Short mmCIF file of C-alpha atoms in Angstrom, two decimals:
data_model
loop_
_atom_site.label_atom_id
_atom_site.label_comp_id
_atom_site.label_asym_id
_atom_site.label_seq_id
_atom_site.Cartn_x
_atom_site.Cartn_y
_atom_site.Cartn_z
CA MET P 1 -15.15 31.27 -48.78
CA PRO P 2 -12.13 32.60 -48.17
CA PRO P 3 -11.89 34.67 -44.75
CA THR P 4 -12.23 38.55 -44.53
CA VAL P 5 -9.93 40.83 -43.14
CA ASN P 6 -11.96 41.65 -40.40
CA THR P 7 -12.58 37.41 -39.39
CA GLU P 8 -8.93 36.56 -39.58
CA SER P 9 -8.39 39.34 -37.53
CA THR P 10 -10.75 38.12 -34.76
CA ALA P 11 -8.85 34.45 -35.01
CA VAL P 12 -5.78 36.33 -34.14
CA GLN P 13 -6.73 38.09 -31.38
CA PHE P 14 -8.79 34.74 -29.91
CA ASN P 15 -5.26 33.03 -30.98
CA GLN P 16 -3.43 35.57 -28.69
CA GLN P 17 -6.00 35.16 -25.74
CA ALA P 18 -5.53 31.47 -26.34
CA GLU P 19 -1.32 31.94 -26.07
CA ILE P 20 -1.86 34.16 -22.48
CA TYR P 21 -4.27 31.66 -20.93
CA LEU P 22 -1.52 29.05 -21.85
CA SER P 23 1.20 31.20 -20.08
CA GLN P 24 -0.82 31.55 -16.84
CA GLY P 25 -1.48 27.89 -16.78
CA GLN P 26 -5.59 28.18 -17.50
CA LEU P 27 -5.42 25.24 -20.17
CA GLU P 28 -9.58 24.81 -20.95
CA GLU P 29 -9.73 28.77 -21.15
CA ALA P 30 -6.92 28.40 -23.44
CA ILE P 31 -8.61 25.48 -25.75
CA ALA P 32 -11.43 27.12 -25.86
CA SER P 33 -10.36 30.35 -27.42
CA CYS P 34 -8.47 28.48 -29.39
CA GLU P 35 -12.08 26.49 -30.55
CA GLN P 36 -13.40 30.29 -30.90
CA ALA P 37 -10.69 30.93 -33.19
CA LEU P 38 -11.10 27.96 -35.55
CA LYS P 39 -14.62 28.35 -35.35
CA ILE P 40 -13.89 31.94 -37.52
CA HIS P 41 -11.03 31.10 -39.37
CA PRO P 42 -11.03 27.08 -39.76
CA ASN P 43 -8.09 27.31 -41.65
CA PHE P 44 -5.48 29.31 -39.38
CA ALA P 45 -2.84 27.38 -38.49
CA PRO P 46 -1.37 29.33 -35.60
CA ALA P 47 -4.50 28.12 -33.59
CA TYR P 48 -3.60 24.59 -34.37
CA LYS P 49 -0.67 24.70 -33.19
CA THR P 50 -1.55 26.51 -29.78
CA LEU P 51 -4.45 24.10 -29.37
CA GLY P 52 -1.60 21.33 -29.71
CA ASN P 53 0.50 22.82 -27.16
CA ALA P 54 -2.08 23.23 -24.53
CA LEU P 55 -3.48 19.47 -25.37
CA GLN P 56 0.19 18.65 -25.04
CA THR P 57 0.34 20.30 -21.51
CA GLN P 58 -2.49 18.52 -20.59
CA GLY P 59 -1.08 15.04 -21.41
CA ARG P 60 -3.70 14.22 -24.15
CA VAL P 61 -0.29 14.02 -26.88
CA GLU P 62 -2.37 12.08 -29.36
CA GLU P 63 -4.80 14.73 -29.60
CA ALA P 64 -2.08 17.40 -29.62
CA ARG P 65 -0.27 15.25 -32.11
CA HIS P 66 -3.62 15.28 -34.73
CA TRP P 67 -3.54 19.02 -34.61
CA TYR P 68 -0.25 19.64 -35.04
CA ALA P 69 -0.66 17.29 -38.50
CA LYS P 70 -3.69 19.39 -39.17
CA ALA P 71 -1.55 22.81 -38.58
CA ILE P 72 1.12 21.37 -41.03
CA GLU P 73 -1.56 20.40 -43.24
CA ILE P 74 -2.51 24.11 -43.86
CA ALA P 75 0.85 25.32 -43.34
CA PRO P 76 3.94 23.13 -44.80
CA ASN P 77 6.52 24.95 -43.59
CA PHE P 78 5.21 25.50 -40.03
CA ALA P 79 8.67 24.98 -38.50
CA GLU P 80 7.73 24.96 -34.93
CA VAL P 81 4.99 22.54 -35.19
CA TYR P 82 7.66 20.16 -36.59
CA ALA P 83 9.64 21.14 -33.34
CA ASN P 84 6.85 20.22 -31.40
CA LEU P 85 6.21 16.87 -33.12
CA GLY P 86 9.59 16.33 -32.28
CA SER P 87 9.48 16.49 -28.92
CA ILE P 88 6.65 14.67 -28.72
CA CYS P 89 8.48 11.52 -30.03
CA ALA P 90 11.30 12.52 -28.00
CA GLN P 91 9.26 11.95 -24.87
CA GLN P 92 7.95 8.61 -26.18
CA GLN P 93 11.49 7.72 -27.08
CA LYS P 94 10.83 7.24 -30.24
CA TRP P 95 14.48 8.90 -31.83
CA SER P 96 14.36 8.33 -35.36
CA GLU P 97 10.84 10.07 -35.34
CA ALA P 98 12.19 12.86 -33.03
CA ILE P 99 14.99 13.15 -35.18
CA GLU P 100 13.51 13.55 -38.69
CA PHE P 101 10.86 16.30 -37.23
CA TYR P 102 13.31 18.65 -35.90
CA GLN P 103 16.04 18.03 -38.89
CA LYS P 104 12.59 19.06 -40.74
CA ALA P 105 12.48 21.92 -38.57
CA ILE P 106 15.83 23.03 -39.06
CA ALA P 107 15.84 22.93 -42.54
CA ILE P 108 12.36 25.59 -42.89
CA LYS P 109 14.14 27.68 -40.12
CA PRO P 110 18.48 27.06 -39.73
CA ASN P 111 18.53 29.43 -36.90
CA PHE P 112 16.28 27.77 -34.81
CA ALA P 113 17.75 27.09 -31.96
CA GLY P 114 16.03 25.51 -29.58
CA VAL P 115 15.65 23.05 -31.56
CA TYR P 116 19.13 22.38 -31.81
CA ARG P 117 19.46 22.22 -28.55
CA ASN P 118 16.75 19.40 -28.23
CA LEU P 119 18.40 17.38 -31.30
CA ALA P 120 21.60 17.58 -29.58
CA LYS P 121 19.75 15.93 -26.06
CA VAL P 122 18.35 13.09 -28.64
CA PHE P 123 21.57 12.19 -30.44
CA GLY P 124 23.09 11.79 -27.18
CA GLU P 125 20.43 9.68 -25.83
CA ILE P 126 21.27 7.13 -28.40
CA SER P 127 24.85 7.82 -28.13
CA LYS P 128 25.81 9.57 -31.01
CA PRO P 129 28.13 12.22 -29.00
CA ALA P 130 30.12 14.07 -32.78
CA GLU P 131 25.98 14.69 -33.72
CA ALA P 132 25.50 16.20 -30.69
CA GLN P 133 28.80 17.67 -30.14
CA HIS P 134 27.72 19.75 -33.51
CA CYS P 135 23.54 20.72 -32.64
CA TRP P 136 24.97 22.12 -29.21
CA TYR P 137 27.62 24.03 -31.05
CA GLN P 138 25.03 25.34 -33.39
CA ALA P 139 22.69 25.84 -30.10
CA PHE P 140 25.69 28.05 -28.71
CA SER P 141 26.46 29.92 -31.87
CA LEU P 142 22.99 31.32 -32.61
CA GLU P 143 22.26 32.14 -28.86
CA PRO P 144 25.27 32.38 -26.99
CA GLU P 145 23.74 33.65 -24.43
CA LYS P 146 21.62 31.39 -23.25
CA ALA P 147 24.98 28.99 -22.44
CA LYS P 148 27.13 29.50 -19.42
CA PRO P 149 31.10 30.83 -19.98
CA SER P 150 31.86 27.78 -18.57
CA GLU P 151 29.88 25.88 -21.10
CA HIS P 152 31.36 27.61 -24.30
CA LEU P 153 34.57 26.76 -22.66
CA SER P 154 33.88 23.38 -22.02
CA MET P 155 32.67 23.02 -25.64
CA GLY P 156 35.88 25.08 -26.74
CA ASP P 157 38.22 22.41 -24.86
CA ALA P 158 36.22 19.01 -26.83
CA PHE P 159 37.01 21.00 -30.46
CA LEU P 160 40.65 21.90 -28.95
CA ARG P 161 41.11 18.11 -28.36
CA GLN P 162 40.10 17.23 -31.42
CA GLU P 163 42.26 20.04 -33.36
CA LYS P 164 39.02 21.97 -34.87
CA PHE P 165 40.76 24.66 -33.79
CA THR P 166 38.51 27.37 -35.70
CA GLU P 167 35.58 25.99 -33.41
CA ALA P 168 37.45 26.22 -30.08
CA ILE P 169 38.33 29.47 -30.90
CA ALA P 170 34.88 30.83 -31.36
CA CYS P 171 33.61 29.11 -28.49
CA TYR P 172 36.48 30.58 -25.91
CA ASP P 173 35.85 34.55 -27.73
CA ARG P 174 31.76 33.66 -26.64
CA ALA P 175 33.21 32.66 -23.06
CA ILE P 176 35.00 35.46 -22.64
CA LYS P 177 32.52 37.85 -24.33
CA PHE P 178 30.20 36.46 -21.03
CA ASP P 179 32.93 36.49 -18.53
CA PRO P 180 36.08 39.01 -19.39
CA ASN P 181 37.48 37.60 -16.31
CA LEU P 182 37.52 34.17 -17.09
CA ALA P 183 41.17 33.07 -17.01
CA THR P 184 41.05 29.63 -18.65
CA ALA P 185 39.45 30.66 -21.33
CA TYR P 186 42.19 33.17 -22.16
CA GLN P 187 44.78 30.62 -21.59
CA ASN P 188 42.73 27.65 -23.63
CA LEU P 189 42.58 30.36 -26.90
CA GLY P 190 46.12 31.21 -26.77
CA GLU P 191 46.76 27.21 -27.17
CA ALA P 192 44.08 27.12 -30.03
CA LEU P 193 45.61 30.05 -31.52
CA LYS P 194 49.35 28.75 -30.76
CA LYS P 195 48.60 25.35 -32.76
CA GLN P 196 47.51 27.69 -35.95
CA GLY P 197 50.93 29.47 -35.91
CA LYS P 198 49.52 32.49 -34.06
CA LEU P 199 52.36 32.94 -31.64
CA ASP P 200 51.63 36.87 -31.67
CA GLU P 201 48.04 36.51 -30.81
CA ALA P 202 48.60 33.40 -28.51
CA THR P 203 50.99 35.32 -26.48
CA ALA P 204 48.96 38.30 -26.14
CA TYR P 205 45.91 35.84 -24.78
CA TYR P 206 48.67 33.65 -22.13
CA ARG P 207 49.69 36.71 -20.95
CA LYS P 208 46.10 38.21 -20.40
CA ALA P 209 45.44 34.94 -18.53
CA ILE P 210 48.70 34.72 -15.85
CA GLU P 211 47.15 38.53 -15.05
CA LEU P 212 43.86 37.60 -14.11
CA ASN P 213 45.28 34.49 -12.19
CA ALA P 214 47.32 36.86 -10.40
CA ILE P 215 44.16 39.13 -9.31
CA HIS P 216 42.42 36.18 -8.36
CA ALA P 217 45.17 34.81 -6.39
CA ARG P 218 45.61 38.10 -4.53
CA ASN P 219 41.75 38.08 -3.80
CA GLY P 220 42.14 34.80 -2.43
CA SER P 221 39.52 32.72 -4.96
CA GLU P 222 38.81 32.33 -8.72
CA GLY P 223 35.61 30.82 -7.62
CA GLU P 224 33.47 29.76 -10.88
CA GLN P 225 36.39 31.93 -13.15
CA THR P 226 38.72 29.14 -13.24
CA LEU P 227 38.54 25.49 -14.75
CA ALA P 228 38.89 24.12 -11.52
CA GLY P 229 35.14 25.98 -10.81
CA ALA P 230 33.73 24.62 -13.83
CA ASN P 231 34.95 21.71 -13.12
CA ARG P 232 32.25 20.85 -10.98
CA THR P 233 30.03 19.91 -13.46
CA ASN P 234 32.46 17.83 -15.02
CA GLY P 235 32.87 19.95 -18.16
CA ALA P 236 28.78 19.46 -19.26
CA VAL P 237 26.79 21.95 -20.24
CA LYS P 238 23.63 22.40 -17.87
CA GLN P 239 21.05 20.60 -18.68
CA GLN P 240 17.98 21.23 -19.24
CA PRO P 241 14.64 18.83 -20.46
CA VAL P 242 13.82 18.07 -23.84
CA ALA P 243 11.83 21.08 -24.51
CA THR P 244 8.71 21.53 -27.11
CA ALA P 245 8.57 24.60 -28.77
CA VAL P 246 5.69 25.81 -26.98
CA LYS P 247 6.31 28.85 -24.53
CA PRO P 248 8.74 28.50 -21.81
CA GLN P 249 6.25 28.45 -19.26
CA VAL P 250 4.58 25.05 -20.64
CA LYS P 251 6.34 22.07 -19.06
CA PRO P 252 5.10 18.64 -20.41
CA GLN P 253 6.32 15.67 -19.02
CA VAL P 254 9.49 14.25 -20.14
CA LYS P 255 12.22 11.45 -19.80
CA PRO P 256 15.31 12.34 -17.62
CA GLN P 257 17.88 13.57 -20.06
CA VAL P 258 21.53 12.81 -21.18
CA LYS P 259 23.95 15.47 -20.70
CA PRO P 260 25.92 16.79 -23.69
CA GLN P 261 28.71 14.76 -24.80
CA VAL P 262 31.30 17.49 -24.19
CA GLN P 263 34.52 16.39 -22.50
CA PRO P 264 36.09 17.23 -19.03
CA GLN P 265 38.77 20.21 -20.17
CA VAL P 266 42.00 20.17 -21.52
CA ASN P 267 43.71 21.07 -18.21
CA THR P 268 43.28 21.94 -14.79
CA GLY P 269 43.67 25.59 -15.55
CA ILE P 270 46.52 28.09 -14.71
CA SER P 271 47.72 30.51 -12.05
CA THR P 272 50.47 32.53 -11.23
CA GLU P 273 52.47 29.33 -10.19
CA ASP P 274 51.66 27.72 -13.46
CA PRO P 275 55.07 26.98 -15.32
CA GLU P 276 53.49 25.89 -18.55
CA ALA P 277 51.88 29.43 -19.05
CA TYR P 278 55.23 31.31 -18.47
CA LYS P 279 57.50 28.66 -21.30
CA ILE P 280 54.60 29.33 -24.04
CA LEU P 281 54.84 32.94 -23.21
CA ALA P 282 58.28 32.74 -23.42
CA GLU P 283 58.22 30.78 -26.88
CA GLY P 284 55.75 34.00 -28.07
CA TYR P 285 58.50 36.37 -27.28
CA PHE P 286 61.49 34.57 -28.89
CA ALA P 287 59.62 34.14 -31.75
CA GLN P 288 58.98 37.67 -32.08
CA GLY P 289 62.66 38.48 -31.39
CA LYS P 290 61.74 39.85 -27.49
CA LEU P 291 64.68 38.38 -26.46
CA GLU P 292 64.52 40.09 -22.48
CA GLN P 293 60.78 39.33 -21.93
CA ALA P 294 61.87 36.04 -23.20
CA ILE P 295 64.46 35.40 -20.52
CA SER P 296 62.18 36.62 -18.31
CA ALA P 297 59.29 34.88 -18.56
CA CYS P 298 62.09 31.50 -19.01
CA LYS P 299 63.35 32.42 -15.05
CA LYS P 300 60.22 32.49 -13.98
CA ALA P 301 58.72 28.96 -15.42
CA LEU P 302 62.34 27.56 -13.69
CA GLN P 303 61.65 28.80 -10.45
CA LEU P 304 58.26 27.28 -10.42
CA LYS P 305 59.40 24.13 -12.38
CA PRO P 306 63.37 23.25 -13.66
CA GLU P 307 62.74 21.25 -16.67
CA ALA P 308 65.75 20.71 -19.55
CA PRO P 309 63.87 22.66 -22.80
CA LEU P 310 63.15 25.64 -20.12
CA TYR P 311 66.93 25.49 -19.75
CA LYS P 312 67.55 25.18 -23.24
CA MET P 313 65.34 27.77 -24.37
CA LEU P 314 66.57 30.21 -21.88
CA GLY P 315 70.64 29.52 -23.13
CA ASN P 316 69.02 30.21 -26.79
CA ALA P 317 67.96 33.50 -25.23
CA LEU P 318 70.96 34.35 -23.49
CA GLN P 319 73.35 33.28 -26.49
CA ALA P 320 71.21 35.69 -28.88
CA VAL P 321 71.71 38.72 -26.52
CA GLY P 322 75.49 37.96 -26.53
CA LYS P 323 75.76 36.35 -22.89
CA ILE P 324 78.08 33.54 -23.72
CA ASP P 325 78.79 32.10 -20.69
CA GLU P 326 75.50 32.16 -19.25
CA ALA P 327 74.24 30.26 -22.15
CA LYS P 328 76.85 27.75 -21.93
CA THR P 329 75.48 27.16 -18.10
CA CYS P 330 72.00 26.76 -19.13
CA TYR P 331 73.03 24.04 -21.50
CA VAL P 332 74.99 22.39 -19.06
CA LYS P 333 72.32 22.37 -16.43
CA ALA P 334 69.57 21.01 -19.27
CA ILE P 335 71.84 17.96 -19.59
CA GLU P 336 72.38 17.56 -16.13
CA ILE P 337 68.52 17.04 -16.03
CA ASN P 338 68.02 15.43 -19.53
CA PRO P 339 71.47 13.46 -20.34
CA ASN P 340 70.12 12.55 -23.69
CA PHE P 341 69.04 15.91 -24.24
CA ALA P 342 70.75 16.34 -28.03
CA GLU P 343 69.99 19.77 -29.20
CA ALA P 344 71.04 20.79 -25.89
CA TYR P 345 74.94 19.35 -26.91
CA ALA P 346 74.43 20.37 -30.06
CA ASN P 347 74.28 24.17 -28.66
CA TYR P 348 77.02 23.79 -25.88
CA GLY P 349 79.06 22.96 -28.99
CA SER P 350 78.33 25.96 -30.74
CA ILE P 351 79.04 27.91 -27.36
CA CYS P 352 82.66 26.04 -27.43
CA VAL P 353 83.25 26.99 -30.74
CA GLN P 354 82.93 30.47 -30.34
CA GLN P 355 84.56 29.91 -27.43
CA GLU P 356 87.27 27.80 -29.46
CA GLN P 357 87.36 25.34 -27.17
CA TRP P 358 87.88 23.02 -29.96
CA GLN P 359 88.21 19.27 -27.99
CA GLN P 360 84.94 20.09 -25.92
CA ALA P 361 83.01 21.17 -29.17
CA VAL P 362 84.36 18.22 -30.90
CA SER P 363 82.90 16.04 -28.14
CA ALA P 364 79.42 17.74 -27.95
CA TYR P 365 78.52 17.22 -31.43
CA GLU P 366 79.81 14.05 -31.40
CA LYS P 367 77.30 13.61 -28.57
CA ALA P 368 74.39 15.25 -30.05
CA ILE P 369 74.93 12.97 -33.26
CA ALA P 370 75.25 9.79 -31.16
CA ILE P 371 71.97 10.28 -29.34
CA LYS P 372 70.23 11.84 -32.37
CA PRO P 373 71.74 10.08 -35.39
CA ASP P 374 68.97 12.09 -38.13
CA PHE P 375 70.41 15.31 -36.44
CA ALA P 376 70.73 17.49 -39.75
CA GLY P 377 71.90 20.45 -37.96
CA ALA P 378 74.54 19.25 -35.22
CA PHE P 379 75.76 17.27 -38.91
CA ARG P 380 76.34 20.87 -40.27
CA ASN P 381 78.01 22.59 -37.35
CA PHE P 382 80.14 19.80 -36.75
CA ALA P 383 80.98 19.68 -40.46
CA LYS P 384 81.78 23.52 -40.33
CA LEU P 385 84.04 22.67 -37.19
CA LEU P 386 85.71 19.71 -39.09
CA THR P 387 86.41 21.94 -41.66
CA GLN P 388 88.32 24.36 -39.19
CA LEU P 389 89.89 22.02 -37.91
CA GLY P 390 91.71 20.70 -41.32
CA LYS P 391 89.71 17.83 -41.30
CA SER P 392 88.59 17.71 -44.55
CA GLU P 393 87.90 14.23 -45.07
CA GLU P 394 86.17 13.57 -42.00
CA ALA P 395 84.11 17.35 -42.51
CA ALA P 396 82.82 15.60 -46.12
CA GLU P 397 81.22 12.94 -44.63
CA ALA P 398 79.56 14.98 -41.87
CA TRP P 399 78.68 17.47 -44.77
CA TYR P 400 76.97 14.31 -46.73
CA ARG P 401 75.12 13.07 -43.81
CA ALA P 402 73.74 16.60 -43.28
CA PHE P 403 72.54 16.84 -46.82
CA ALA P 404 71.27 13.10 -46.83
CA ILE P 405 69.08 14.20 -44.19
CA ASP P 406 67.79 17.44 -45.02
CA PRO P 407 68.57 17.61 -48.79
CA LYS P 408 67.24 21.38 -49.10
CA SER P 409 69.23 22.58 -46.14
CA GLY P 410 72.50 23.33 -48.72
CA THR P 411 72.24 24.95 -52.15
CA ALA P 412 72.58 22.75 -55.33
CA GLU P 413 76.36 24.34 -55.61
CA ASP P 414 76.82 23.32 -52.12
CA LEU P 415 76.23 19.76 -53.08
CA GLU P 416 78.19 19.69 -56.36
CA ASN P 417 81.09 21.08 -54.38
CA LEU P 418 80.68 18.04 -52.12
CA ALA P 419 80.58 15.75 -54.98
CA LYS P 420 84.18 16.74 -56.20
CA THR P 421 85.45 16.68 -52.59
CA LEU P 422 83.93 12.90 -52.46
CA ILE P 423 84.95 11.43 -55.37
CA GLU P 424 88.64 13.30 -54.87
CA GLN P 425 88.11 10.58 -52.05
CA GLY P 426 87.18 7.97 -53.84
CA LYS P 427 83.95 7.67 -52.34
CA VAL P 428 82.15 7.52 -55.97
CA ASN P 429 79.08 6.60 -55.24
CA GLN P 430 78.05 9.06 -52.42
CA GLY P 431 79.88 12.04 -55.13
CA ILE P 432 77.16 10.39 -57.74
CA ASP P 433 74.17 10.94 -54.74
CA CYS P 434 75.44 14.61 -54.70
CA TYR P 435 75.40 15.39 -57.80
CA ARG P 436 71.59 13.80 -58.22
CA ARG P 437 70.57 15.81 -55.41
CA ALA P 438 72.05 18.79 -56.15
CA VAL P 439 70.04 18.28 -59.80
CA GLU P 440 67.01 18.18 -57.89
CA LEU P 441 67.53 21.40 -56.50
CA ASN P 442 68.29 22.80 -59.19
CA PRO P 443 67.24 21.45 -62.89
CA ASN P 444 69.41 23.51 -65.04
CA ALA P 445 72.12 23.12 -63.23
CA GLY P 446 74.40 21.79 -66.60
CA ALA P 447 77.38 21.48 -65.42
CA ALA P 448 76.29 19.30 -62.37
CA TYR P 449 74.47 16.89 -65.16
CA HIS P 450 77.54 16.78 -67.48
CA GLU P 451 79.75 15.96 -64.28
CA LEU P 452 77.35 13.12 -63.04
CA GLY P 453 77.02 11.52 -66.95
CA GLU P 454 81.50 11.77 -66.36
CA ILE P 455 81.51 9.47 -63.46
CA LEU P 456 78.36 7.46 -64.71
CA LYS P 457 80.31 6.84 -67.96
CA GLY P 458 83.39 5.55 -66.27
CA GLN P 459 81.23 3.02 -64.15
CA GLU P 460 79.77 1.93 -67.54
CA GLN P 461 76.19 2.99 -66.47
CA TRP P 462 75.59 3.52 -70.41
CA GLU P 463 71.70 4.63 -69.89
CA ALA P 464 72.10 6.93 -66.82
CA ALA P 465 75.16 8.24 -68.37
CA VAL P 466 72.78 9.39 -71.55
CA ASP P 467 70.19 10.43 -69.68
CA ALA P 468 72.85 12.52 -67.45
CA TYR P 469 74.51 14.24 -70.84
CA SER P 470 71.42 14.62 -72.31
CA ASN P 471 70.26 16.76 -69.68
CA ALA P 472 73.54 18.87 -69.90
CA ILE P 473 72.69 19.32 -73.61
CA ARG P 474 69.12 20.77 -72.80
CA ILE P 475 70.66 23.33 -70.37
CA ASN P 476 73.93 24.42 -72.42
CA PRO P 477 73.89 23.17 -76.12
CA ASP P 478 77.08 24.45 -77.02
CA LEU P 479 79.35 22.48 -74.74
CA SER P 480 81.21 19.81 -77.51
CA TRP P 481 82.37 17.33 -74.69
CA SER P 482 78.73 16.70 -73.52
CA HIS P 483 78.31 15.77 -77.38
CA ASN P 484 80.64 13.88 -77.58
CA ASN P 485 80.72 11.69 -74.65
CA LEU P 486 76.76 11.12 -75.34
CA ALA P 487 77.88 10.23 -78.49
CA GLU P 488 80.77 7.29 -76.87
CA CYS P 489 77.50 6.01 -74.98
CA LEU P 490 74.92 5.56 -77.29
CA VAL P 491 77.95 3.66 -78.92
CA LYS P 492 78.14 1.00 -75.77
CA LEU P 493 74.08 1.17 -76.26
CA GLU P 494 74.69 0.40 -80.18
CA ARG P 495 72.09 3.30 -80.91
CA TRP P 496 74.15 4.16 -84.06
CA GLU P 497 71.67 6.76 -85.52
CA GLU P 498 71.71 8.74 -82.32
CA ALA P 499 75.17 8.25 -81.75
CA VAL P 500 76.30 9.55 -84.96
CA ASN P 501 74.21 13.01 -84.81
CA ALA P 502 75.58 13.19 -81.66
CA TYR P 503 78.93 12.97 -83.49
CA ARG P 504 78.19 15.36 -85.90
CA LYS P 505 77.20 18.51 -83.75
CA ALA P 506 80.10 17.83 -81.81
CA ILE P 507 82.51 18.43 -84.48
CA GLU P 508 80.27 21.13 -85.64
CA LEU P 509 80.89 22.58 -82.10
CA ASN P 510 84.34 21.61 -81.97
CA PRO P 511 85.85 21.02 -85.09
CA ASP P 512 89.65 20.26 -84.28
CA PHE P 513 88.69 17.29 -81.88
CA SER P 514 90.24 14.33 -83.74
CA TRP P 515 88.51 11.77 -81.77
CA SER P 516 85.31 13.20 -82.57
CA HIS P 517 85.91 12.56 -86.35
CA ASN P 518 87.76 8.78 -85.81
CA ASN P 519 84.60 8.08 -83.66
CA LEU P 520 82.47 9.03 -86.24
CA ALA P 521 83.92 7.69 -89.00
CA ASP P 522 84.12 4.43 -87.20
CA VAL P 523 80.39 3.94 -86.86
CA LEU P 524 79.22 4.96 -90.12
CA LEU P 525 81.74 1.85 -91.27
CA LYS P 526 79.80 0.16 -89.20
CA LEU P 527 76.78 0.92 -90.53
CA GLU P 528 78.38 0.45 -93.90
CA ARG P 529 77.91 3.91 -95.19
CA TRP P 530 80.99 3.88 -97.09
CA GLU P 531 81.15 7.04 -98.79
CA GLU P 532 80.19 9.22 -95.27
CA ALA P 533 82.68 7.28 -93.79
CA VAL P 534 85.42 7.93 -96.21
CA GLU P 535 84.48 11.87 -95.85
CA PHE P 536 85.33 11.90 -91.96
CA LEU P 537 88.61 9.66 -92.45
CA PRO P 538 90.87 11.93 -94.29
CA GLU P 539 89.39 14.68 -92.30
CA SER P 540 90.83 12.69 -89.02
CA ASN P 541 94.10 11.85 -90.77
CA ARG P 542 94.55 15.49 -91.58
CA ILE P 543 94.34 16.47 -88.08
CA LYS P 544 96.47 14.17 -86.30
CA SER P 545 99.30 14.99 -88.83
#
């Protein structure tokens, strides 16, 4: 007979009283209240769960397991009971069973943060750091207030190292939410945003990190608001026992726990004396076109730690605002620090060009290219300089090297012009290469296809020439020369019928070109098509006369 409303209400009251006794540590009274509830309502699953909690707290684990099983039999989707069974298994180091129960609880109740925490600890016990990290992340996401800011920071650092930037950013956001003065969280959030290419946002966070550390420095201590402070726990989330899903006051006996698999932090924190922070600020300002701010940040970084890349960046910013001599000095300093700094030599060369110091510019570009043979930009600028100096052959070679390294750095027209120049200089293979790159960039470059066909025909590369002329005709079907020359290549390949068609089209477009008539007649004679051949022979003779 199903329970009445009154009996169920009474059972609820007894169960609530049992939970109060349990929270006060009055375990026998809690058990008695549960028994009263079940006497009134034998199928009241919450009372079985509370009874299991009380017995588990007394150490009567198998009895607790029995009543948990009874609760699930009545209520198969009782997530908290599955969680408690998972905790019993964890205490007994039955890891596979514990994982199965915890995962069942989560499947029923996906926002069950406490189970994610316990499952994370179990994965830690069996050396599955990736799974543990995922569970800690879920727990921190569901109940962020239950983790310290430094714990959110530490989790973010682990994701940042793994290049999981979305998760890292979420962790750093939570760290900042709970501690708006946590300078390291701002810096590392800036680093994650920078790696996503979001320089504007990254710059704002780096600036905030520097401001906070300036305040901490003035106050004489950063305490827990720096990464150094967080490192006191080696970057690990503070440990709690593998918990059951009972009330917080219940403290079952548990095994020693493993720390979450969160690695030490990304770096050692920043301060007002951190050159890297100023360097990244400078990069952000430069990308935004805020050149004066970029110059200021570079200079501050250089005061703290003179480095070649910083001098180059400062030189670039100074050059952009027209301070050429100062920029040149920066490039020289960069080279003094790093004599193999190809980019600094190239930028120095560009300054020399502006100042018409030709030989110095030539030497600088040659040095940059020698250090970095795949430096397309240096080859381009060197080519422009050589052209300006009237050294056309050397300029063509530099252009060729630049386009070979970075084919998309020039237009199809640039490559066509270079091809013509190289062929005039007798560098036929390089010319062919340039024509081919031109048509890759612009598949509708009909003139380039025709010229490519001409060169390949001259080299007796008949198949390749046929392909080039066919593409030229596809783009510009009214050019008689492409049809005529296509026909000549087809004759060489003994593709007679195709040659006949090509000659006929050439004659249709340019009826006054006698060679097309003569050659068509020759092909028709070859095919023993006498009447057609005779038709074209008189015509060819008439044109010659």
